[in-house]
DNA sequence: TTAATAGTGTCTCTGAGACACTATGTG
DNA sequence: CACATAGTGTCTCAGAGACACTATTAA
């Protein structure tokens, strides 16, 4: 490894050539990719990341659904301090052997009983005093769920709480959660802010991304899809242009069957076509 | 705190009333906000977050600019292992007394010499093996900078490297960085992916958000703004409709003065009007 | 005057909103 | 049959692209 000084003067970005003679092989060993392997191995053997102060890292999941034309989120009443009796997002601390995404999947499975749902990173919240236990940064994820999948899965201290979004369009701001009677729930930590960011992001994504189908059963009518969009946006949308836009998007495919047991003309059932971009 | 059992049976979401009698004051003390204060204080005194394993948390900044009609990012050649001689985003570990945003501001100031620039959280990267030193999650920020502000501020082992984005539209994927001669730089860790997510996000935001002005000096011509948009999108945009859209957006205000020392008709200089939404 | 870009006027095309109309199920 | 909602046809309006034309500066 005496070539270190020389190798550093090598033209930046120069690519190693295939080589067979002795000198060329030495030159090739000076390529960053090879140097790393040897040098790093020794460096890392003596290196201890945990010498330095580290925050705790939590993963919180905003599991959103639409029920009765309104946005809802899964919340748990905390049974242990701190902030006992307040309502919190399902969450927990990141384990050392799982990725952030895997942690969100695990928490959704263990705390809400849901698997195979749309899941996407939202944002990381890192204010110094956001958690009274100490320095905890929270990586928030958003899950979009068909409301039927919640049935019977909620724990006794949990509920799917209706969200009250006090701002129009994509303004942003905290969001409050209401119980079945319409009274506001006391939210733990900065979870009202996290809910607000989740709703804001979802409203934004509705315009361009193939989002919204995840909040419905596998087969659905255009009317149902429109009601989901209206619930997310918090305002009514034009029926005609909504139909045209959705049918023209190529994201929907007609199943040929129609909805059952309705008092009026039954609508065509559609299915979501997952595009290559997703 | 013997009311705990009772207070848990209290109707969910019930609001505390203002009260003065003894019994009412006890009932009021059962409100979560008050319970927390007392109960939490004792709980937290005995609680130690650091008993549990924690990852390290780094903050990495993607400082983007446009030079010569091309996107560039500030990169540092690593002088210490691991991955010495590879190029990395300016970054560092989060301190316990600063928020994530404050850390990004500090790193931008200390490592790139920039202050008061547009800065926004991008995404958090948390694959288990993304850093050979151990479990490190990285919260990435994007800074948008007028290229003139880089002049003379770069450290000797740093450069503003041209980005080569190998995908069209908002497809996504890793992005490579090129040196002045056009040869690819070897990027450290998962920083090619982080750059890719940064470019993808910027392309998306260009459509709806007041973004792009941050990449230009305080006063600029419409032509300059168009070149920035073209550099970000990686494709040419229609001049006429770009002008109309920008002027109609209300985000620009004419200064009344015109550009100097050009070989042709000088263009009006505009300034960015920060809207209330931002 | 010429070169080069700034900036305007106008035509067409496309997509959204509005609205009237027809279609098809239940009771 | 009436009722309620599904679904279609068509008009209008606004914004984007295209393109021709005028304006203004330096050399």
mmCIF file with all atom_site columns, C-alpha atoms in Angstrom, chain B residues 95-169:
data_model
loop_
_atom_site.group_PDB
_atom_site.id
_atom_site.type_symbol
_atom_site.label_atom_id
_atom_site.label_alt_id
_atom_site.label_comp_id
_atom_site.label_asym_id
_atom_site.label_entity_id
_atom_site.label_seq_id
_atom_site.pdbx_PDB_ins_code
_atom_site.Cartn_x
_atom_site.Cartn_y
_atom_site.Cartn_z
_atom_site.occupancy
_atom_site.B_iso_or_equiv
_atom_site.pdbx_formal_charge
_atom_site.auth_seq_id
_atom_site.auth_comp_id
_atom_site.auth_asym_id
_atom_site.auth_atom_id
_atom_site.pdbx_PDB_model_num
ATOM 1  C CA . UNK B 1 95  ? -25.294 16.291 17.003  1.00 0.00 ? 95  UNK B CA 1
ATOM 2  C CA . UNK B 1 96  ? -27.524 15.726 19.970  1.00 0.00 ? 96  UNK B CA 1
ATOM 3  C CA . UNK B 1 97  ? -28.399 19.381 20.430  1.00 0.00 ? 97  UNK B CA 1
ATOM 4  C CA . UNK B 1 98  ? -29.386 20.317 16.904  1.00 0.00 ? 98  UNK B CA 1
ATOM 5  C CA . UNK B 1 99  ? -32.395 19.550 14.745  1.00 0.00 ? 99  UNK B CA 1
ATOM 6  C CA . UNK B 1 100 ? -31.970 17.776 11.424  1.00 0.00 ? 100 UNK B CA 1
ATOM 7  C CA . UNK B 1 101 ? -32.445 21.040 9.575   1.00 0.00 ? 101 UNK B CA 1
ATOM 8  C CA . UNK B 1 102 ? -29.922 22.808 11.784  1.00 0.00 ? 102 UNK B CA 1
ATOM 9  C CA . UNK B 1 103 ? -27.436 20.035 11.081  1.00 0.00 ? 103 UNK B CA 1
ATOM 10 C CA . UNK B 1 104 ? -27.899 20.502 7.340   1.00 0.00 ? 104 UNK B CA 1
ATOM 11 C CA . UNK B 1 105 ? -27.359 24.252 7.746   1.00 0.00 ? 105 UNK B CA 1
ATOM 12 C CA . UNK B 1 106 ? -24.199 23.652 9.787   1.00 0.00 ? 106 UNK B CA 1
ATOM 13 C CA . UNK B 1 107 ? -22.756 21.169 7.308   1.00 0.00 ? 107 UNK B CA 1
ATOM 14 C CA . UNK B 1 108 ? -23.468 23.468 4.399   1.00 0.00 ? 108 UNK B CA 1
ATOM 15 C CA . UNK B 1 109 ? -21.742 26.283 6.229   1.00 0.00 ? 109 UNK B CA 1
ATOM 16 C CA . UNK B 1 110 ? -18.725 24.308 7.468   1.00 0.00 ? 110 UNK B CA 1
ATOM 17 C CA . UNK B 1 111 ? -18.134 22.021 4.512   1.00 0.00 ? 111 UNK B CA 1
ATOM 18 C CA . UNK B 1 112 ? -19.237 24.107 1.552   1.00 0.00 ? 112 UNK B CA 1
ATOM 19 C CA . UNK B 1 113 ? -18.996 27.630 2.963   1.00 0.00 ? 113 UNK B CA 1
ATOM 20 C CA . UNK B 1 114 ? -22.565 28.507 2.058   1.00 0.00 ? 114 UNK B CA 1
ATOM 21 C CA . UNK B 1 115 ? -25.171 30.262 4.166   1.00 0.00 ? 115 UNK B CA 1
ATOM 22 C CA . UNK B 1 116 ? -28.752 31.389 3.642   1.00 0.00 ? 116 UNK B CA 1
ATOM 23 C CA . UNK B 1 117 ? -29.557 29.065 0.790   1.00 0.00 ? 117 UNK B CA 1
ATOM 24 C CA . UNK B 1 118 ? -32.755 27.207 -0.030  1.00 0.00 ? 118 UNK B CA 1
ATOM 25 C CA . UNK B 1 119 ? -32.673 23.964 1.946   1.00 0.00 ? 119 UNK B CA 1
ATOM 26 C CA . UNK B 1 120 ? -35.248 21.204 2.093   1.00 0.00 ? 120 UNK B CA 1
ATOM 27 C CA . UNK B 1 121 ? -35.363 17.676 3.428   1.00 0.00 ? 121 UNK B CA 1
ATOM 28 C CA . UNK B 1 122 ? -35.159 15.059 0.691   1.00 0.00 ? 122 UNK B CA 1
ATOM 29 C CA . UNK B 1 123 ? -35.462 11.524 2.065   1.00 0.00 ? 123 UNK B CA 1
ATOM 30 C CA . UNK B 1 124 ? -33.912 9.228  4.628   1.00 0.00 ? 124 UNK B CA 1
ATOM 31 C CA . UNK B 1 125 ? -31.777 6.322  3.508   1.00 0.00 ? 125 UNK B CA 1
ATOM 32 C CA . UNK B 1 126 ? -31.629 3.409  5.861   1.00 0.00 ? 126 UNK B CA 1
ATOM 33 C CA . UNK B 1 127 ? -30.474 0.213  4.201   1.00 0.00 ? 127 UNK B CA 1
ATOM 34 C CA . UNK B 1 128 ? -28.726 -1.990 6.724   1.00 0.00 ? 128 UNK B CA 1
ATOM 35 C CA . UNK B 1 129 ? -25.469 -2.184 4.779   1.00 0.00 ? 129 UNK B CA 1
ATOM 36 C CA . UNK B 1 130 ? -25.343 1.239  3.190   1.00 0.00 ? 130 UNK B CA 1
ATOM 37 C CA . UNK B 1 131 ? -22.296 2.259  5.259   1.00 0.00 ? 131 UNK B CA 1
ATOM 38 C CA . UNK B 1 132 ? -19.417 -0.150 5.913   1.00 0.00 ? 132 UNK B CA 1
ATOM 39 C CA . UNK B 1 133 ? -18.697 1.428  9.302   1.00 0.00 ? 133 UNK B CA 1
ATOM 40 C CA . UNK B 1 134 ? -21.891 -0.014 10.714  1.00 0.00 ? 134 UNK B CA 1
ATOM 41 C CA . UNK B 1 135 ? -25.506 0.900  10.997  1.00 0.00 ? 135 UNK B CA 1
ATOM 42 C CA . UNK B 1 136 ? -25.795 4.471  9.766   1.00 0.00 ? 136 UNK B CA 1
ATOM 43 C CA . UNK B 1 137 ? -28.980 6.015  8.485   1.00 0.00 ? 137 UNK B CA 1
ATOM 44 C CA . UNK B 1 138 ? -28.614 9.162  6.415   1.00 0.00 ? 138 UNK B CA 1
ATOM 45 C CA . UNK B 1 139 ? -31.134 11.984 6.318   1.00 0.00 ? 139 UNK B CA 1
ATOM 46 C CA . UNK B 1 140 ? -30.529 13.709 2.991   1.00 0.00 ? 140 UNK B CA 1
ATOM 47 C CA . UNK B 1 141 ? -31.216 17.376 2.337   1.00 0.00 ? 141 UNK B CA 1
ATOM 48 C CA . UNK B 1 142 ? -31.236 19.272 -0.946  1.00 0.00 ? 142 UNK B CA 1
ATOM 49 C CA . UNK B 1 143 ? -29.794 22.775 -1.205  1.00 0.00 ? 143 UNK B CA 1
ATOM 50 C CA . UNK B 1 144 ? -30.347 24.897 -4.300  1.00 0.00 ? 144 UNK B CA 1
ATOM 51 C CA . UNK B 1 145 ? -27.582 27.423 -4.919  1.00 0.00 ? 145 UNK B CA 1
ATOM 52 C CA . UNK B 1 146 ? -26.725 30.087 -7.452  1.00 0.00 ? 146 UNK B CA 1
ATOM 53 C CA . UNK B 1 147 ? -23.509 28.808 -9.015  1.00 0.00 ? 147 UNK B CA 1
ATOM 54 C CA . UNK B 1 148 ? -21.707 32.141 -8.507  1.00 0.00 ? 148 UNK B CA 1
ATOM 55 C CA . UNK B 1 149 ? -21.855 31.551 -4.751  1.00 0.00 ? 149 UNK B CA 1
ATOM 56 C CA . UNK B 1 150 ? -19.593 28.535 -5.044  1.00 0.00 ? 150 UNK B CA 1
ATOM 57 C CA . UNK B 1 151 ? -16.704 30.609 -6.423  1.00 0.00 ? 151 UNK B CA 1
ATOM 58 C CA . UNK B 1 152 ? -13.635 30.457 -4.254  1.00 0.00 ? 152 UNK B CA 1
ATOM 59 C CA . UNK B 1 153 ? -15.398 28.632 -1.469  1.00 0.00 ? 153 UNK B CA 1
ATOM 60 C CA . UNK B 1 154 ? -14.594 25.077 -2.385  1.00 0.00 ? 154 UNK B CA 1
ATOM 61 C CA . UNK B 1 155 ? -11.981 23.216 -0.377  1.00 0.00 ? 155 UNK B CA 1
ATOM 62 C CA . UNK B 1 156 ? -9.014  21.728 -2.221  1.00 0.00 ? 156 UNK B CA 1
ATOM 63 C CA . UNK B 1 157 ? -10.425 18.206 -2.163  1.00 0.00 ? 157 UNK B CA 1
ATOM 64 C CA . UNK B 1 158 ? -13.829 19.354 -3.341  1.00 0.00 ? 158 UNK B CA 1
ATOM 65 C CA . UNK B 1 159 ? -15.400 20.179 -6.654  1.00 0.00 ? 159 UNK B CA 1
ATOM 66 C CA . UNK B 1 160 ? -18.669 21.102 -8.250  1.00 0.00 ? 160 UNK B CA 1
ATOM 67 C CA . UNK B 1 161 ? -19.145 18.033 -10.398 1.00 0.00 ? 161 UNK B CA 1
ATOM 68 C CA . UNK B 1 162 ? -21.365 17.851 -13.424 1.00 0.00 ? 162 UNK B CA 1
ATOM 69 C CA . UNK B 1 163 ? -24.191 15.335 -13.109 1.00 0.00 ? 163 UNK B CA 1
ATOM 70 C CA . UNK B 1 164 ? -24.992 12.823 -15.788 1.00 0.00 ? 164 UNK B CA 1
ATOM 71 C CA . UNK B 1 165 ? -28.633 11.824 -15.479 1.00 0.00 ? 165 UNK B CA 1
ATOM 72 C CA . UNK B 1 166 ? -29.145 8.666  -17.525 1.00 0.00 ? 166 UNK B CA 1
ATOM 73 C CA . UNK B 1 167 ? -32.950 8.619  -17.416 1.00 0.00 ? 167 UNK B CA 1
ATOM 74 C CA . UNK B 1 168 ? -35.639 10.767 -19.028 1.00 0.00 ? 168 UNK B CA 1
ATOM 75 C CA . UNK B 1 169 ? -38.534 12.583 -17.427 1.00 0.00 ? 169 UNK B CA 1
#
